[in-house]
Amino acid sequence: MIDDAGDGDDGSDGSDGDGDDDGAGHAPTGSAGVLGDPSDVAVALEAGVALFNEGFVLAAHDPWEAAWLPLDASVEGADEPLLHGLIATAAATHHATTRNWAGAVGCADNGVTYLTPLGSSCRGLALDPVRDWCGRLAADPETIERAGRPTLRIDGVAVGFDDVGLAAATVAAPVVAETVTSTDESVVSAAAELAREEYGTGRTAVTELVFAFLREPDARPQVVARLADHVDRAERQRRDVDGLFE
């Protein structure tokens, strides 16, 4: 849902293993031994930034919105305007890309409004480049045809799919699947849940494939086929267990 300019169009621009690594990049968010919840603001922030930087501009709003919707603006401090501003930034960038100049200006104005009170950074995200970008789009949305969108940075890192931890990867992968080919979304979503279940068990077969799905675009069809095998196997095992108690 994008409501910042009254325009809600929804366009958008591996190998198995058995180690216990959770993937390169940011450490999983959450307390020791517990993988960060997908609705956790830090997880959503990381996933959305990676999506934005990798070119899935409009899709970046999905994890940000999922974490933003439950927030109460009157009590949630900086998180609500931060996520609201980022959602508006993604929408403005998308609208400018599709030459919806009015939508771009409206969303960009909202981005500036939400992000201006937050200072130079929030939750490690550098905000000056984001505000500057929104200001430029608000003044002249056609600037997108002369200059590329900004690179978002958390703690100085231009976070991409090579940098995300497992928690953010399990959020980003289904969004990419839905954007690239909606028929794969259910498989990748189920696989993401399996990867979360693997966390801390020493198993990484599904986890590595989820990372491969994000990081190896050319191999995605093959990765999805292997993920489907894992999902089918897990479903059969669950049915077998359920049958024991019938």
mmCIF file of C-alpha atoms in Angstrom:
data_model
loop_
_atom_site.group_PDB
_atom_site.id
_atom_site.type_symbol
_atom_site.label_atom_id
_atom_site.label_comp_id
_atom_site.label_asym_id
_atom_site.label_seq_id
_atom_site.Cartn_x
_atom_site.Cartn_y
_atom_site.Cartn_z
ATOM 1 C CA MET A 1 0.000 0.000 0.000
ATOM 2 C CA ILE A 2 1.345 3.433 -0.976
ATOM 3 C CA ASP A 3 -0.822 6.289 0.183
ATOM 4 C CA ASP A 4 1.587 9.205 0.197
ATOM 5 C CA ALA A 5 0.427 10.718 -3.082
ATOM 6 C CA GLY A 6 -2.885 9.016 -3.645
ATOM 7 C CA ASP A 7 -1.209 6.749 -6.208
ATOM 8 C CA GLY A 8 -1.057 3.109 -5.242
ATOM 9 C CA ASP A 9 0.275 1.478 -8.405
ATOM 10 C CA ASP A 10 2.373 -1.522 -7.548
ATOM 11 C CA GLY A 11 5.026 -1.794 -10.257
ATOM 12 C CA SER A 12 8.722 -2.212 -9.564
ATOM 13 C CA ASP A 13 11.267 -1.734 -11.478
ATOM 14 C CA GLY A 14 23.868 -21.919 -4.195
ATOM 15 C CA SER A 15 24.685 -24.818 -3.074
ATOM 16 C CA ASP A 16 23.506 -27.088 -0.243
ATOM 17 C CA GLY A 17 25.636 -27.249 2.848
ATOM 18 C CA ASP A 18 25.673 -28.492 6.377
ATOM 19 C CA GLY A 19 27.743 -25.944 8.231
ATOM 20 C CA ASP A 20 26.406 -23.505 10.797
ATOM 21 C CA ASP A 21 27.206 -20.167 9.151
ATOM 22 C CA ASP A 22 24.226 -17.838 8.757
ATOM 23 C CA GLY A 23 25.633 -16.071 5.707
ATOM 24 C CA ALA A 24 28.091 -13.263 5.160
ATOM 25 C CA GLY A 25 27.336 -9.666 6.045
ATOM 26 C CA HIS A 26 25.316 -8.146 8.872
ATOM 27 C CA ALA A 27 24.798 -10.381 11.895
ATOM 28 C CA PRO A 28 21.220 -11.551 12.416
ATOM 29 C CA THR A 29 19.174 -9.085 14.417
ATOM 30 C CA GLY A 30 17.760 -10.268 17.717
ATOM 31 C CA SER A 31 18.828 -11.582 21.108
ATOM 32 C CA ALA A 32 21.442 -14.321 21.385
ATOM 33 C CA GLY A 33 20.245 -17.504 19.732
ATOM 34 C CA VAL A 34 17.062 -15.902 18.411
ATOM 35 C CA LEU A 35 16.698 -14.743 14.825
ATOM 36 C CA GLY A 36 15.170 -11.307 14.427
ATOM 37 C CA ASP A 37 11.452 -11.253 13.718
ATOM 38 C CA PRO A 38 10.536 -10.226 10.148
ATOM 39 C CA SER A 39 8.453 -7.329 11.500
ATOM 40 C CA ASP A 40 11.339 -6.043 13.626
ATOM 41 C CA VAL A 41 12.223 -2.507 12.506
ATOM 42 C CA ALA A 42 15.951 -3.211 12.224
ATOM 43 C CA VAL A 43 15.326 -6.318 10.101
ATOM 44 C CA ALA A 44 12.823 -4.512 7.887
ATOM 45 C CA LEU A 45 15.162 -1.549 7.511
ATOM 46 C CA GLU A 46 18.042 -3.763 6.382
ATOM 47 C CA ALA A 47 15.893 -5.770 3.964
ATOM 48 C CA GLY A 48 14.344 -2.668 2.411
ATOM 49 C CA VAL A 49 17.680 -0.894 2.022
ATOM 50 C CA ALA A 50 19.146 -3.934 0.263
ATOM 51 C CA LEU A 51 16.144 -4.139 -2.066
ATOM 52 C CA PHE A 52 16.347 -0.414 -2.870
ATOM 53 C CA ASN A 53 20.088 -0.546 -3.553
ATOM 54 C CA GLU A 54 19.720 -3.645 -5.736
ATOM 55 C CA GLY A 55 17.164 -1.901 -7.952
ATOM 56 C CA PHE A 56 13.923 -3.258 -6.482
ATOM 57 C CA VAL A 57 12.920 0.293 -5.671
ATOM 58 C CA LEU A 58 9.175 0.046 -5.202
ATOM 59 C CA ALA A 59 9.432 -3.440 -3.692
ATOM 60 C CA ALA A 60 11.623 -1.954 -0.945
ATOM 61 C CA HIS A 61 8.486 -0.464 0.562
ATOM 62 C CA ASP A 62 7.101 -3.941 1.361
ATOM 63 C CA PRO A 63 9.295 -4.734 4.402
ATOM 64 C CA TRP A 64 9.270 -1.086 5.490
ATOM 65 C CA GLU A 65 5.476 -0.999 5.359
ATOM 66 C CA ALA A 66 5.128 -4.320 7.202
ATOM 67 C CA ALA A 67 7.131 -2.890 10.109
ATOM 68 C CA TRP A 68 5.519 0.561 9.899
ATOM 69 C CA LEU A 69 1.839 -0.427 9.925
ATOM 70 C CA PRO A 70 1.784 -1.652 13.561
ATOM 71 C CA LEU A 71 3.498 1.490 14.845
ATOM 72 C CA ASP A 72 1.696 4.251 16.694
ATOM 73 C CA ALA A 73 3.082 7.623 15.621
ATOM 74 C CA SER A 74 2.269 9.117 19.026
ATOM 75 C CA VAL A 75 4.401 6.673 21.013
ATOM 76 C CA GLU A 76 6.942 5.012 18.714
ATOM 77 C CA GLY A 77 9.578 7.762 18.596
ATOM 78 C CA ALA A 78 11.666 7.961 15.439
ATOM 79 C CA ASP A 79 10.745 4.595 13.916
ATOM 80 C CA GLU A 80 7.355 5.678 12.558
ATOM 81 C CA PRO A 81 8.568 8.791 10.671
ATOM 82 C CA LEU A 82 11.723 6.956 9.549
ATOM 83 C CA LEU A 83 9.809 4.118 7.917
ATOM 84 C CA HIS A 84 7.076 6.447 6.643
ATOM 85 C CA GLY A 85 9.715 8.659 5.052
ATOM 86 C CA LEU A 86 11.449 5.707 3.415
ATOM 87 C CA ILE A 87 8.145 4.394 2.047
ATOM 88 C CA ALA A 88 7.510 7.838 0.569
ATOM 89 C CA THR A 89 11.045 7.892 -0.873
ATOM 90 C CA ALA A 90 10.558 4.536 -2.599
ATOM 91 C CA ALA A 91 7.198 5.668 -3.980
ATOM 92 C CA ALA A 92 8.601 8.989 -5.201
ATOM 93 C CA THR A 93 11.508 7.275 -6.926
ATOM 94 C CA HIS A 94 9.205 4.751 -8.577
ATOM 95 C CA HIS A 95 6.746 7.405 -9.749
ATOM 96 C CA ALA A 96 9.578 9.480 -11.216
ATOM 97 C CA THR A 97 10.907 6.402 -13.016
ATOM 98 C CA THR A 98 7.495 5.871 -14.614
ATOM 99 C CA ARG A 99 7.193 9.623 -15.413
ATOM 100 C CA ASN A 100 4.302 10.087 -13.000
ATOM 101 C CA TRP A 101 5.564 13.539 -12.129
ATOM 102 C CA ALA A 102 2.672 14.560 -9.863
ATOM 103 C CA GLY A 103 2.953 11.337 -7.867
ATOM 104 C CA ALA A 104 6.713 11.773 -7.578
ATOM 105 C CA VAL A 105 6.414 15.346 -6.295
ATOM 106 C CA GLY A 106 3.725 14.474 -3.744
ATOM 107 C CA CYS A 107 5.621 11.499 -2.343
ATOM 108 C CA ALA A 108 8.940 13.341 -2.347
ATOM 109 C CA ASP A 109 7.412 16.245 -0.406
ATOM 110 C CA ASN A 110 6.126 13.756 2.157
ATOM 111 C CA GLY A 111 9.536 12.121 2.360
ATOM 112 C CA VAL A 112 11.125 15.438 3.236
ATOM 113 C CA THR A 113 8.423 16.144 5.821
ATOM 114 C CA TYR A 114 8.804 12.807 7.606
ATOM 115 C CA LEU A 115 12.610 12.624 7.521
ATOM 116 C CA THR A 116 13.589 16.232 8.262
ATOM 117 C CA PRO A 117 13.126 16.039 12.065
ATOM 118 C CA LEU A 118 15.329 12.942 12.371
ATOM 119 C CA GLY A 119 18.772 14.515 12.021
ATOM 120 C CA SER A 120 21.641 13.223 9.936
ATOM 121 C CA SER A 121 21.045 9.544 10.717
ATOM 122 C CA CYS A 122 18.560 7.201 12.376
ATOM 123 C CA ARG A 123 19.151 3.558 13.260
ATOM 124 C CA GLY A 124 22.475 3.936 11.485
ATOM 125 C CA LEU A 125 20.863 4.943 8.182
ATOM 126 C CA ALA A 126 22.445 8.064 6.670
ATOM 127 C CA LEU A 127 19.497 10.388 6.038
ATOM 128 C CA ASP A 128 21.105 13.460 4.444
ATOM 129 C CA PRO A 129 21.376 11.811 0.988
ATOM 130 C CA VAL A 130 17.782 10.545 1.257
ATOM 131 C CA ARG A 131 16.387 13.942 2.173
ATOM 132 C CA ASP A 132 18.481 15.600 -0.528
ATOM 133 C CA TRP A 133 17.125 13.144 -3.099
ATOM 134 C CA CYS A 134 13.529 13.747 -2.035
ATOM 135 C CA GLY A 135 14.102 17.503 -2.147
ATOM 136 C CA ARG A 136 15.486 17.286 -5.674
ATOM 137 C CA LEU A 137 12.568 15.130 -6.845
ATOM 138 C CA ALA A 138 10.062 17.478 -5.241
ATOM 139 C CA ALA A 139 11.607 20.456 -7.045
ATOM 140 C CA ASP A 140 12.176 18.688 -10.369
ATOM 141 C CA PRO A 141 11.069 15.059 -10.668
ATOM 142 C CA GLU A 142 12.670 14.799 -14.102
ATOM 143 C CA THR A 143 16.016 14.890 -12.317
ATOM 144 C CA ILE A 144 15.776 11.092 -12.236
ATOM 145 C CA GLU A 145 16.447 11.100 -15.976
ATOM 146 C CA ARG A 146 19.705 12.973 -15.409
ATOM 147 C CA ALA A 147 20.942 11.440 -12.174
ATOM 148 C CA GLY A 148 20.666 8.034 -10.568
ATOM 149 C CA ARG A 149 18.898 7.364 -7.317
ATOM 150 C CA PRO A 150 20.996 7.559 -4.129
ATOM 151 C CA THR A 151 22.714 4.591 -2.526
ATOM 152 C CA LEU A 152 21.382 3.993 0.973
ATOM 153 C CA ARG A 153 23.924 3.249 3.700
ATOM 154 C CA ILE A 154 23.563 1.697 7.144
ATOM 155 C CA ASP A 155 26.556 2.287 9.426
ATOM 156 C CA GLY A 156 28.484 3.383 6.358
ATOM 157 C CA VAL A 157 27.742 0.180 4.411
ATOM 158 C CA ALA A 158 25.938 0.351 1.063
ATOM 159 C CA VAL A 159 23.884 -2.707 1.987
ATOM 160 C CA GLY A 160 23.110 -5.074 -0.863
ATOM 161 C CA PHE A 161 22.176 -8.725 -1.082
ATOM 162 C CA ASP A 162 25.789 -9.727 -0.409
ATOM 163 C CA ASP A 163 25.647 -7.912 2.935
ATOM 164 C CA VAL A 164 22.345 -8.914 4.509
ATOM 165 C CA GLY A 165 22.096 -11.359 7.372
ATOM 166 C CA LEU A 166 19.670 -14.238 7.465
ATOM 167 C CA ALA A 167 16.791 -12.379 9.083
ATOM 168 C CA ALA A 168 16.765 -9.704 6.365
ATOM 169 C CA ALA A 169 17.393 -12.285 3.630
ATOM 170 C CA THR A 170 14.257 -14.226 4.600
ATOM 171 C CA VAL A 171 12.281 -10.983 4.293
ATOM 172 C CA ALA A 172 13.832 -9.830 1.006
ATOM 173 C CA ALA A 173 13.808 -13.132 -0.887
ATOM 174 C CA PRO A 174 10.003 -13.555 -1.125
ATOM 175 C CA VAL A 175 9.690 -9.912 -2.211
ATOM 176 C CA VAL A 176 12.196 -10.487 -5.004
ATOM 177 C CA ALA A 177 10.395 -13.687 -6.023
ATOM 178 C CA GLU A 178 7.055 -11.895 -6.214
ATOM 179 C CA THR A 179 8.597 -9.041 -8.217
ATOM 180 C CA VAL A 180 10.544 -11.181 -10.676
ATOM 181 C CA THR A 181 8.018 -13.997 -11.132
ATOM 182 C CA SER A 182 4.961 -14.170 -8.916
ATOM 183 C CA THR A 183 4.636 -17.918 -9.456
ATOM 184 C CA ASP A 184 7.769 -18.519 -7.352
ATOM 185 C CA GLU A 185 6.686 -16.410 -4.383
ATOM 186 C CA SER A 186 4.922 -19.202 -2.471
ATOM 187 C CA VAL A 187 7.917 -21.534 -2.789
ATOM 188 C CA VAL A 188 10.411 -18.884 -1.727
ATOM 189 C CA SER A 189 8.198 -17.755 1.168
ATOM 190 C CA ALA A 190 7.930 -21.328 2.436
ATOM 191 C CA ALA A 191 11.671 -21.789 1.984
ATOM 192 C CA ALA A 192 12.344 -18.589 3.922
ATOM 193 C CA GLU A 193 10.385 -20.042 6.846
ATOM 194 C CA LEU A 194 12.442 -23.229 6.621
ATOM 195 C CA ALA A 195 15.634 -21.175 6.646
ATOM 196 C CA ARG A 196 14.438 -19.440 9.800
ATOM 197 C CA GLU A 197 13.772 -22.849 11.354
ATOM 198 C CA GLU A 198 17.310 -23.928 10.456
ATOM 199 C CA TYR A 199 18.818 -21.028 12.413
ATOM 200 C CA GLY A 200 20.880 -22.315 15.309
ATOM 201 C CA THR A 201 20.449 -25.981 14.385
ATOM 202 C CA GLY A 202 23.715 -26.421 12.496
ATOM 203 C CA ARG A 203 21.817 -27.100 9.262
ATOM 204 C CA THR A 204 22.203 -24.592 6.419
ATOM 205 C CA ALA A 205 21.000 -26.328 3.232
ATOM 206 C CA VAL A 206 17.913 -24.144 2.776
ATOM 207 C CA THR A 207 19.625 -21.069 4.212
ATOM 208 C CA GLU A 208 22.378 -21.220 1.603
ATOM 209 C CA LEU A 209 19.829 -21.578 -1.184
ATOM 210 C CA VAL A 210 17.876 -18.551 0.061
ATOM 211 C CA PHE A 211 21.078 -16.511 -0.022
ATOM 212 C CA ALA A 212 21.863 -17.912 -3.484
ATOM 213 C CA PHE A 213 18.404 -16.899 -4.710
ATOM 214 C CA LEU A 214 19.156 -13.298 -3.757
ATOM 215 C CA ARG A 215 22.788 -13.157 -4.819
ATOM 216 C CA GLU A 216 22.803 -15.185 -8.051
ATOM 217 C CA PRO A 217 20.109 -13.765 -10.366
ATOM 218 C CA ASP A 218 21.046 -15.934 -13.337
ATOM 219 C CA ALA A 219 20.674 -19.090 -11.241
ATOM 220 C CA ARG A 220 17.288 -18.244 -9.727
ATOM 221 C CA PRO A 221 15.235 -20.771 -11.744
ATOM 222 C CA GLN A 222 17.538 -23.607 -10.668
ATOM 223 C CA VAL A 223 17.623 -22.368 -7.075
ATOM 224 C CA VAL A 224 13.823 -22.190 -6.936
ATOM 225 C CA ALA A 225 13.606 -25.788 -8.191
ATOM 226 C CA ARG A 226 15.914 -26.933 -5.400
ATOM 227 C CA LEU A 227 14.022 -24.893 -2.829
ATOM 228 C CA ALA A 228 10.783 -26.505 -4.033
ATOM 229 C CA ASP A 229 12.301 -29.930 -3.341
ATOM 230 C CA HIS A 230 13.148 -28.888 0.220
ATOM 231 C CA VAL A 231 9.675 -27.415 0.749
ATOM 232 C CA ASP A 232 7.990 -30.574 -0.580
ATOM 233 C CA ARG A 233 10.174 -32.767 1.635
ATOM 234 C CA ALA A 234 9.380 -30.682 4.712
ATOM 235 C CA GLU A 235 5.660 -30.807 3.967
ATOM 236 C CA ARG A 236 5.760 -34.602 3.582
ATOM 237 C CA GLN A 237 7.585 -34.950 6.887
ATOM 238 C CA ARG A 238 5.016 -32.774 8.629
ATOM 239 C CA ARG A 239 2.157 -34.808 7.168
ATOM 240 C CA ASP A 240 3.839 -38.016 8.326
ATOM 241 C CA VAL A 241 4.189 -36.640 11.848
ATOM 242 C CA ASP A 242 0.601 -35.398 11.877
ATOM 243 C CA GLY A 243 -0.531 -38.872 10.752
ATOM 244 C CA LEU A 244 0.970 -40.404 13.859
ATOM 245 C CA PHE A 245 -1.559 -38.560 16.011
ATOM 246 C CA GLU A 246 -4.676 -39.169 13.960
#
